[in-house]
Short mmCIF file of C-alpha atoms in Angstrom, two decimals:
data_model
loop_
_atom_site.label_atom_id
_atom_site.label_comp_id
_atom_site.label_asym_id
_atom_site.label_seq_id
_atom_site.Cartn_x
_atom_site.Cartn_y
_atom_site.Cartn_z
CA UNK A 1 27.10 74.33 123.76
CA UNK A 2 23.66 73.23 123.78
CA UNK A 3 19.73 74.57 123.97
CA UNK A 4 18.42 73.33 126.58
CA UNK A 5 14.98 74.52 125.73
CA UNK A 6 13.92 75.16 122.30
CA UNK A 7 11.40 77.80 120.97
CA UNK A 8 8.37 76.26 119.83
CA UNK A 9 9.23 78.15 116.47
CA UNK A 10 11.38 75.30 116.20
CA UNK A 11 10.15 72.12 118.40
CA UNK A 12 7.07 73.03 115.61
CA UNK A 13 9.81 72.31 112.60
CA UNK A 14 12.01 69.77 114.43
CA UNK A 15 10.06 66.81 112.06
CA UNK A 16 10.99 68.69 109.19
CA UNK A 17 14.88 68.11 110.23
CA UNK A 18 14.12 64.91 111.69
CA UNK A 19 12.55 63.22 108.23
CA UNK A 20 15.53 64.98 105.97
CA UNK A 21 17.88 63.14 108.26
CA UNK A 22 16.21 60.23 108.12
CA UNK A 23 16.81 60.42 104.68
CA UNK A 24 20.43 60.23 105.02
CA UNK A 25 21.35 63.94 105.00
CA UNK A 26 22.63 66.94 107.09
CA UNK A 27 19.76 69.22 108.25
CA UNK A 28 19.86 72.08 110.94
CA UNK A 29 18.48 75.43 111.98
CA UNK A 30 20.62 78.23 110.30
CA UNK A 31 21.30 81.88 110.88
CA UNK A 32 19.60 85.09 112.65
CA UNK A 33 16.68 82.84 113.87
CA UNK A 34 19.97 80.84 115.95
CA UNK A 35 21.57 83.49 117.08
CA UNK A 36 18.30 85.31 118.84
CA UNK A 37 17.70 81.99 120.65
CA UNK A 38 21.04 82.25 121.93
CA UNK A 39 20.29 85.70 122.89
CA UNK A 40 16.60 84.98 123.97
CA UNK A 41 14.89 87.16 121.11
CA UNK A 42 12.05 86.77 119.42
CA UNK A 43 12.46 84.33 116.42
CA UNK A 44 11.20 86.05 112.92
CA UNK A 45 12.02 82.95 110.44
CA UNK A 46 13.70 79.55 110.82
CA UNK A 47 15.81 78.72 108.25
CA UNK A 48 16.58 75.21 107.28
CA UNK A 49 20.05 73.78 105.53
CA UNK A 50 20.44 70.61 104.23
CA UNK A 51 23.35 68.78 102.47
CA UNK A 52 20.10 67.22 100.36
CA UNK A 53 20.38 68.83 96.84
CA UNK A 54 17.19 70.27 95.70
CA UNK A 55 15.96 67.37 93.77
CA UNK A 56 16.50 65.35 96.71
CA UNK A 57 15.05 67.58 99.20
CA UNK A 58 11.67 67.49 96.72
CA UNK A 59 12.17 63.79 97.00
CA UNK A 60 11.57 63.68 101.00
CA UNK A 61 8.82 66.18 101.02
CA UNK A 62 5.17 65.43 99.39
CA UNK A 63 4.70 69.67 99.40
CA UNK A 64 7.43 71.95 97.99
CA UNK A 65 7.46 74.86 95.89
CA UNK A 66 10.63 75.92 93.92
CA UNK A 67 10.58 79.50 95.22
CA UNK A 68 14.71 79.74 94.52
CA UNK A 69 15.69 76.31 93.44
CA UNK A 70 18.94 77.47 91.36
CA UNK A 71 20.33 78.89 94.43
CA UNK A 72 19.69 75.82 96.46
CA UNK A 73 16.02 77.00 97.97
CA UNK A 74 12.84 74.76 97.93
CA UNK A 75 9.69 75.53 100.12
CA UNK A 76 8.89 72.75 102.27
CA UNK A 77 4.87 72.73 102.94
CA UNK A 78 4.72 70.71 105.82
CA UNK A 79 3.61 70.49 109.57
CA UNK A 80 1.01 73.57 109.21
CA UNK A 81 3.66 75.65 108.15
CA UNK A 82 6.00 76.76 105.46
CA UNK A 83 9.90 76.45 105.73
CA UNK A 84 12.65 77.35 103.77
CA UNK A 85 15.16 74.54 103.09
CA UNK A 86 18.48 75.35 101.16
CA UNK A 87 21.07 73.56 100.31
CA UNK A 88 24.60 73.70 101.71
CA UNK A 89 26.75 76.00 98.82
CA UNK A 90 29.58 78.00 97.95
CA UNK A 91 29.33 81.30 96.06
CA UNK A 92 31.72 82.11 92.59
CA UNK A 93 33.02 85.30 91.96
CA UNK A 94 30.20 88.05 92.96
CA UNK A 95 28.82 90.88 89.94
CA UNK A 96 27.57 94.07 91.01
CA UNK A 97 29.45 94.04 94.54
CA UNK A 98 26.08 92.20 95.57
CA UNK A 99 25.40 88.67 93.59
CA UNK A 100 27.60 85.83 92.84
CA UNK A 101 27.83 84.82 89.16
CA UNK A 102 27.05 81.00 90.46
CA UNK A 103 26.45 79.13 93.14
CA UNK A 104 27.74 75.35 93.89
CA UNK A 105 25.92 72.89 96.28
CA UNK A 106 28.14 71.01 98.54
CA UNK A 107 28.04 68.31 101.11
CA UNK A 108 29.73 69.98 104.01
CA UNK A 109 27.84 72.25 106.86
CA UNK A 110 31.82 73.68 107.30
CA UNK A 111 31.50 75.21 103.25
CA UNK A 112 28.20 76.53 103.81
CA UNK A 113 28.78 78.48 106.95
CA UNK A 114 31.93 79.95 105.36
CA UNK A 115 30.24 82.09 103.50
CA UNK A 116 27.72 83.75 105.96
CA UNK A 117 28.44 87.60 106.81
CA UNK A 118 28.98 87.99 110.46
CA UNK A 119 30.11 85.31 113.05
CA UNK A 120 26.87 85.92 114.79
CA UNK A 121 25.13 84.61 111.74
CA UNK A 122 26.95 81.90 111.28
CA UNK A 123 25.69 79.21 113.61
CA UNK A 124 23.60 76.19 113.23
CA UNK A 125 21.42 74.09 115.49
CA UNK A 126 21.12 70.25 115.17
CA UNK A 127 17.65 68.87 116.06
CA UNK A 128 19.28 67.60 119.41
CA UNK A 129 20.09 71.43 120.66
CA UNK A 130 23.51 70.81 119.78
CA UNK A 131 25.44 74.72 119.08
CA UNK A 132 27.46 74.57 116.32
CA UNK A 133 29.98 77.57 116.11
CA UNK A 134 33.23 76.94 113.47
CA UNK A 135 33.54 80.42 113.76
CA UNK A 136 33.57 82.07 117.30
CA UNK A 137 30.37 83.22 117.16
CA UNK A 138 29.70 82.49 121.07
CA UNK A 139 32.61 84.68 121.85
CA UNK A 140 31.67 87.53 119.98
CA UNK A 141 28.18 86.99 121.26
CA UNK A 142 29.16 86.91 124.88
CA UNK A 143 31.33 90.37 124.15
CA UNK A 144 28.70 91.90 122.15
CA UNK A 145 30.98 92.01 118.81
CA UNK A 146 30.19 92.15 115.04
CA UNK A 147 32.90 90.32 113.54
CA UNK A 148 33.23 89.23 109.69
CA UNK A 149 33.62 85.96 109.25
CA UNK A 150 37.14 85.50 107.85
CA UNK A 151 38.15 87.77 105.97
CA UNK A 152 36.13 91.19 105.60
CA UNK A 153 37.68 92.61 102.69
CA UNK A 154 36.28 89.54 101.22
CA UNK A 155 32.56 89.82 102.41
CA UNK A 156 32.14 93.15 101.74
CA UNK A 157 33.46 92.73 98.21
CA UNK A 158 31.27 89.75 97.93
CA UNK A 159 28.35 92.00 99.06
CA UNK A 160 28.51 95.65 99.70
CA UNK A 161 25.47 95.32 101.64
CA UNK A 162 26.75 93.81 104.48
CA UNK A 163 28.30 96.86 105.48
CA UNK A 164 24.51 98.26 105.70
CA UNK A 165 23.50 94.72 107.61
CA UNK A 166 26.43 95.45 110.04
CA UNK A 167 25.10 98.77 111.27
CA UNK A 168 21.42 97.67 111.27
CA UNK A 169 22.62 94.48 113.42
CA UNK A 170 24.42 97.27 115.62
CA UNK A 171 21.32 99.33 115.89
CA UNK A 172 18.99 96.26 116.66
CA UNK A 173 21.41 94.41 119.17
CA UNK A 174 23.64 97.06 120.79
CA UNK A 175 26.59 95.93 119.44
CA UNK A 176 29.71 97.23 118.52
CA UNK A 177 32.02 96.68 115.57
CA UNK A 178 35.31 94.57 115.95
CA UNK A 179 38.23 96.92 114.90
CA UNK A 180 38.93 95.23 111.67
CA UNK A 181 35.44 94.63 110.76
CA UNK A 182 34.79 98.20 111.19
CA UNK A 183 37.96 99.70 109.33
CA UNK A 184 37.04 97.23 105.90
CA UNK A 185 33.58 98.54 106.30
CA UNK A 186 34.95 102.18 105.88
CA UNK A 187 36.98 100.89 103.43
CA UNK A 188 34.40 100.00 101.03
CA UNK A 189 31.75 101.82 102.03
CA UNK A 190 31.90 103.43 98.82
CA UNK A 191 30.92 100.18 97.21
CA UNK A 192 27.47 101.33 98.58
CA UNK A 193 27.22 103.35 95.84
CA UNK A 194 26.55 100.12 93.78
CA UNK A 195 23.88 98.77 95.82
CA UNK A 196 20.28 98.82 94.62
CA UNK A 197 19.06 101.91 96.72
CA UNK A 198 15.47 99.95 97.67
CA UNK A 199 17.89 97.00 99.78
CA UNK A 200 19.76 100.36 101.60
CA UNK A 201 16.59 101.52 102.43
CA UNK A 202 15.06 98.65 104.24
CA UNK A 203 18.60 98.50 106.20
CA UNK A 204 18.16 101.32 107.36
CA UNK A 205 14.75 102.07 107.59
CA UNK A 206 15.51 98.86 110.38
CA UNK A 207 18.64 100.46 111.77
CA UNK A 208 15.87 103.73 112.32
CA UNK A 209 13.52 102.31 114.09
CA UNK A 210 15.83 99.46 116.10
CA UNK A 211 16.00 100.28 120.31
CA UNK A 212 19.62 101.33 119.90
CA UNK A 213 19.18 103.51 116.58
CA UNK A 214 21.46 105.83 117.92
CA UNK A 215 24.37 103.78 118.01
CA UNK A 216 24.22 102.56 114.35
CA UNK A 217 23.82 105.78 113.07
CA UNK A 218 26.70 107.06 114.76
CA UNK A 219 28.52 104.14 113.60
CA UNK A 220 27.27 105.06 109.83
CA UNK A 221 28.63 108.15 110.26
CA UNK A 222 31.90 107.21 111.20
CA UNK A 223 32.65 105.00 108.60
CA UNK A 224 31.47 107.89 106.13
CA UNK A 225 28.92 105.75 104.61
CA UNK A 226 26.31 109.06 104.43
CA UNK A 227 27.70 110.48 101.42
CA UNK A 228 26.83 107.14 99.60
CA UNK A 229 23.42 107.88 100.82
CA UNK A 230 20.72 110.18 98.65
CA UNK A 231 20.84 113.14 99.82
CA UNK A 232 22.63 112.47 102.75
CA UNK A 233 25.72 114.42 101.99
CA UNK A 234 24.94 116.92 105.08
CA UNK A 235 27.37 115.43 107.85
CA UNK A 236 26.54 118.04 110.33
CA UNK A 237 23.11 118.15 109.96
CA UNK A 238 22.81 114.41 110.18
CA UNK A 239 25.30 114.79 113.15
CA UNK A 240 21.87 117.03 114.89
CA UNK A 241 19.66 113.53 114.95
CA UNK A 242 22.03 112.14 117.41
CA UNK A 243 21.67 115.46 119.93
CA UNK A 244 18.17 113.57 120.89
CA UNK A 245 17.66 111.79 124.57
CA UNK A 246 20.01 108.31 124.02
CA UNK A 247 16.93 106.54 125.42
CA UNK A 248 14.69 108.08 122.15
CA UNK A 249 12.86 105.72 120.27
CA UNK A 250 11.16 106.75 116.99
CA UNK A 251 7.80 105.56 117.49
CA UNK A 252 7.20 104.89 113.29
CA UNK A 253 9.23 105.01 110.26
CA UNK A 254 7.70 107.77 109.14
CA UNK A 255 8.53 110.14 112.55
CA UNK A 256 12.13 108.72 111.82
CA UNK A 257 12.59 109.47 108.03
CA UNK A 258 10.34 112.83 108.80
CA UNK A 259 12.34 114.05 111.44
CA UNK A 260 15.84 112.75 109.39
CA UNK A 261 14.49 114.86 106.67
CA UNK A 262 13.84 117.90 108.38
CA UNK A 263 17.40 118.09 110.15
CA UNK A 264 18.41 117.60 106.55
CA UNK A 265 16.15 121.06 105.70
CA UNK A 266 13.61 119.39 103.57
CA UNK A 267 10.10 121.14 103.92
CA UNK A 268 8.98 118.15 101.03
CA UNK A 269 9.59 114.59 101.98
CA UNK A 270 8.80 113.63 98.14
CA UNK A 271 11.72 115.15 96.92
CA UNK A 272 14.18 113.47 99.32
CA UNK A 273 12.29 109.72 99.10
CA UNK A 274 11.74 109.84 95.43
CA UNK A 275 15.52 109.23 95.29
CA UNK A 276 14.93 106.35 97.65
CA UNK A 277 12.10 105.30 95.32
CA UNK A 278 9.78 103.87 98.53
CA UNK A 279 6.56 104.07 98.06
CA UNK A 280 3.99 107.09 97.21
CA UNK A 281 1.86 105.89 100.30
CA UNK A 282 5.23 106.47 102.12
CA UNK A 283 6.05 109.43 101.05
CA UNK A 284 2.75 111.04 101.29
CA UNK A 285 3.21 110.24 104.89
CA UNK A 286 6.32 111.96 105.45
CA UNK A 287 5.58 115.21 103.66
CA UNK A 288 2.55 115.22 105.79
CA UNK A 289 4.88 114.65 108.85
CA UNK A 290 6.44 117.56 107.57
CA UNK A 291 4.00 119.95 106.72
CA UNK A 292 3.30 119.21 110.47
CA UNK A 293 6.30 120.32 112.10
CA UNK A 294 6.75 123.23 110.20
CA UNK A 295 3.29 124.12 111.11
CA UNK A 296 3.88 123.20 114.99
CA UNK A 297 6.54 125.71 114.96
CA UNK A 298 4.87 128.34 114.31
CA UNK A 299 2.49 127.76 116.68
CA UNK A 300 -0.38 126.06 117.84
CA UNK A 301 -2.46 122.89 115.20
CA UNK A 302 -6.09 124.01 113.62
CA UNK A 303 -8.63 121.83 113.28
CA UNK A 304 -7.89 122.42 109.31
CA UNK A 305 -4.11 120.85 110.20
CA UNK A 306 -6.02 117.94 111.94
CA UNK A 307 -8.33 117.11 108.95
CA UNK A 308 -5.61 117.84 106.66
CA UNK A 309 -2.89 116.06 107.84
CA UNK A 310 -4.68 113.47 110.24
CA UNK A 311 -4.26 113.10 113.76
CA UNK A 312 -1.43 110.83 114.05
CA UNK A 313 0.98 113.11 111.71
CA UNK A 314 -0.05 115.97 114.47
CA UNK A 315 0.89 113.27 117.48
CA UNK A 316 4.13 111.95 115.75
CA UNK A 317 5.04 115.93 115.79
CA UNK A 318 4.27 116.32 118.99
CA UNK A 319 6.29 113.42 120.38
CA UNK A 320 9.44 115.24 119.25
CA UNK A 321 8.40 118.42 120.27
CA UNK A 322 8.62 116.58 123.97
CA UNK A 323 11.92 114.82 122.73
CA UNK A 324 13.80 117.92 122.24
CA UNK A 325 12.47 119.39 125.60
CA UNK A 326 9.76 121.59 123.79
CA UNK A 327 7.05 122.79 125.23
CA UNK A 328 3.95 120.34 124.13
CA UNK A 329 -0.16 119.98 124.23
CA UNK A 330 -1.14 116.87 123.47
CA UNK A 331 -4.73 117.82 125.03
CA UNK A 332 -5.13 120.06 122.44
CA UNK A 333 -4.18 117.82 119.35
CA UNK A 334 -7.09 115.08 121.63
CA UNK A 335 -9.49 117.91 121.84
CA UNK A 336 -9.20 118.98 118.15
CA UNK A 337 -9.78 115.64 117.62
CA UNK A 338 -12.97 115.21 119.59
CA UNK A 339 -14.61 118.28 117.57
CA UNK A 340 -14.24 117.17 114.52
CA UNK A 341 -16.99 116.93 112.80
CA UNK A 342 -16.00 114.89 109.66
CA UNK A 343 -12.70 112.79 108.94
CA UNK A 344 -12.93 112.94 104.41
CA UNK A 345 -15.44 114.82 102.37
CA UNK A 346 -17.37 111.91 102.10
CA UNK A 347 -18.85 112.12 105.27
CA UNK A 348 -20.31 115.70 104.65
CA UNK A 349 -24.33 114.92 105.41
CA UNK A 350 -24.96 116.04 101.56
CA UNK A 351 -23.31 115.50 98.27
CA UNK A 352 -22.52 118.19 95.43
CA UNK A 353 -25.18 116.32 93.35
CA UNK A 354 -28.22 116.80 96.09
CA UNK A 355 -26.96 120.49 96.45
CA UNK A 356 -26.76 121.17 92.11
CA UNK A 357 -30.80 119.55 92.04
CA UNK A 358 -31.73 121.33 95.22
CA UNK A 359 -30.64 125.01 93.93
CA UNK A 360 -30.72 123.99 89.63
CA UNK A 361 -26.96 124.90 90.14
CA UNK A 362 -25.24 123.56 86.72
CA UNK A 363 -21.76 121.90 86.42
CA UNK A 364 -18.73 123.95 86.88
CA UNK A 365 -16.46 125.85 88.86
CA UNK A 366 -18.93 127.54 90.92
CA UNK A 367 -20.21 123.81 92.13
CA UNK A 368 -16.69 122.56 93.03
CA UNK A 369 -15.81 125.90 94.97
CA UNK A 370 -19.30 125.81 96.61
CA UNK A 371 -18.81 122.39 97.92
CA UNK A 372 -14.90 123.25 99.20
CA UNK A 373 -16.52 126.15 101.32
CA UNK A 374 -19.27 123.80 102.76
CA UNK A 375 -16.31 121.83 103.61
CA UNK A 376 -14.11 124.34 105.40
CA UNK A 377 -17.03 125.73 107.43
CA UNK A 378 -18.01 122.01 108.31
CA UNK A 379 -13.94 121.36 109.84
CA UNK A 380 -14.00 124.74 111.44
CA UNK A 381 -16.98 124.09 113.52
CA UNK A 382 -18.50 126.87 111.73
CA UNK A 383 -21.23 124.52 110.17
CA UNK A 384 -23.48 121.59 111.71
CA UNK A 385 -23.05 119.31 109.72
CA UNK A 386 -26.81 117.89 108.92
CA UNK A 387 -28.25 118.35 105.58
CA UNK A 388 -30.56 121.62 106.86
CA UNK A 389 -27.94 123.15 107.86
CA UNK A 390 -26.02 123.04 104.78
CA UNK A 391 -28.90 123.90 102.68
CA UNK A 392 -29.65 127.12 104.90
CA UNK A 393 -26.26 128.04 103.88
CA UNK A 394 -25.84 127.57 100.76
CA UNK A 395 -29.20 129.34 100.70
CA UNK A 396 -27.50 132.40 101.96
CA UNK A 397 -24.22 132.01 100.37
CA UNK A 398 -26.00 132.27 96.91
CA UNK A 399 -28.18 135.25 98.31
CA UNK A 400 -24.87 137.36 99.10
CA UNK A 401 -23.67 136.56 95.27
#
């Protein structure tokens, strides 16, 4: 097979293969960025492999950085853009179900594609269009299959994380597992368990917020993967995400992991994601999801849940409110919104200082809960929020002391 028409992702790093070859070596366009040509997808990264060793790929190129030169990678700083070449190789014996003790550079393309994970991934491009699939990639892409290549006791032995890779590649391209494939991956999906738990949560985090979420998830699920998971050990609750519309897309990671975390009966986000150790900024966002819907249940949002909790935690809340068929008000959350007088303390019209000279308060409680009031009143609608206003009353507030 051949592309007819290449992306400009790659017509832009065609003189990068051109001048290796020209050199005397092997050089094509390597893994997902080949296959979402093939399926007409948006191209994240080109990858570059070479049968040029490092030292000889540095040789060619004026511009490289060694960003993983034992393992084969240099960075080629060329043509306006960065690429990553890497060596053809072969893997050793793997540690930690994840890394292979060593890796050896070879000559041929045949050695190098070997070792990729699925036969989807396994392709290369020569800088005439040329396909090359040693595999059966083209098949598999044509039926919409995720086949190992080889043998998949092997590959997920070599790297437990594949089996997470699988279902995200599900999730992303509506795909569905070959029959062997999937049976190895439920196999050893307890080799999960020896996975660094910040790689798991990107895969998923993908597999989440991928068009076809739904069918990875189920697919997670049925090759018991979840109790591998923190905190995941709740099959039937998990089993409740899956009872949403088949054409529901999570609109952020944060409505996904919120909304995963309340079916699981978490009212504090931080307590499930600190076991997925993401970030606090992360986190923060999902309790506040949280705090949200547990509010929104209850009834209608305040304009103290708005300030509190910001207007897009309230919206995110609201879109699965409409999801499940619940009855929503959108115009409410917009017209909360509008009357909002202030979006931070900072933006009250005078500061605790201006308010301690103005009345000789002195440092202390009293100050502090003063100012907290002021605030309330302000996010209410209670108080204009001008510095007059305030003064008159705190004027009165002290008065009623």
């Amino acid at each position: 097979m051949r592309v007819e028409k290449m992306p400009a992702e790659f017509v832009k790093a065609l003189p990068i293969l051109q001048k290796i070859r020209n050199s005397g070596y092997e050089a094509y366009f390597v893994g997902g960025s080949v296959r979402d040509v093939l399926l007409s997808r948006h191209i994240h990264d080109v990858d570059i492999a070479t049968s040029a060793y490092p030292a000889e790929t540095k040789q060619i190129f004026e511009h490289t950085i060694d960003i993983g030169i034992e393992h084969g990678t240099v960075l080629v700083l060329e043509e306006g853009g960065e690429y990553e070449v890497t060596t053809f190789r072969t893997e050793d014996v793997y540690v930690d179900y994840r890394r292979p003790s060593h890796v050896n550079f070879v000559r041929k393309l045949s050695e190098d594609l070997l070792r990729r994970d699925f036969t989807i991934n396994a392709f290369a491009l020569a800088d005439d269009g040329e396909v090359i699939d040693l595999h059966g990639g083209l098949a598999d892409l044509e039926a919409r299959i995720l086949r190992a290549v080889g043998n998949p006791t092997e590959r997920f032995n070599e790297d437990a994380l594949r089996i997470m890779r699988g279902l995200r590649f599900a999730a992303i391209l509506n795909f569905d597992l070959e029959s062997t494939t999937f049976a190895s991956m439920k196999d050893h999906a307890h080799l999960l368990s020896k996975i660094s738990i910040e790689r798991i949560f990107i895969e998923l985090d993908k597999l989440l917020t991928a068009d076809f979420w739904q069918k990875g998830f189920r697919e997670l699920l049925a090759i018991e993967a979840y109790p591998y998971l923190p905190g995941f050990s709740d099959k039937t609750a998990l089993t409740h995400l899956l009872a949403l519309p088949s054409d529901f897309k999570f609109t952020t990671a944060v409505q996904a992991w919120g909304y995963l975390a309340h079916q699981l009966g978490y009212s504090d986000g931080k307590f499930l994601l600190k076991k997925w150790k993401v970030s606090r900024e992360f986190s923060t966002a999902v309790s506040k999801f949280l705090t949200a819907y547990d509010k929104r249940l209850k009834g209608d949002f305040s304009s103290e849940d708005l300030y509190n909790l910001g207007k897009s935690s309230l919206t995110l809340v609201e879109e699965m409110f409409a999801a499940q068929n619940l009855e929503t008000n959108f115009e409410q959350i917009s017209a909360l919104d509008a009357q909002l007088q202030i979006r931070n303390k900072k933006e009250i019209a005078v500061s605790a200082g201006q308010i301690m000279t103005e009345f000789g308060i002195q440092p202390g409680p009293q100050i502090g809960q003063l100012f907290h009031q002021i605030e309330l009143e302000i996010v209410k609608g209670h108080l204009q929020n001008t510095p007059q206003h305030i003064f008159n009353y705190v004027k009165k507030t002290l008065r009623e002391l």
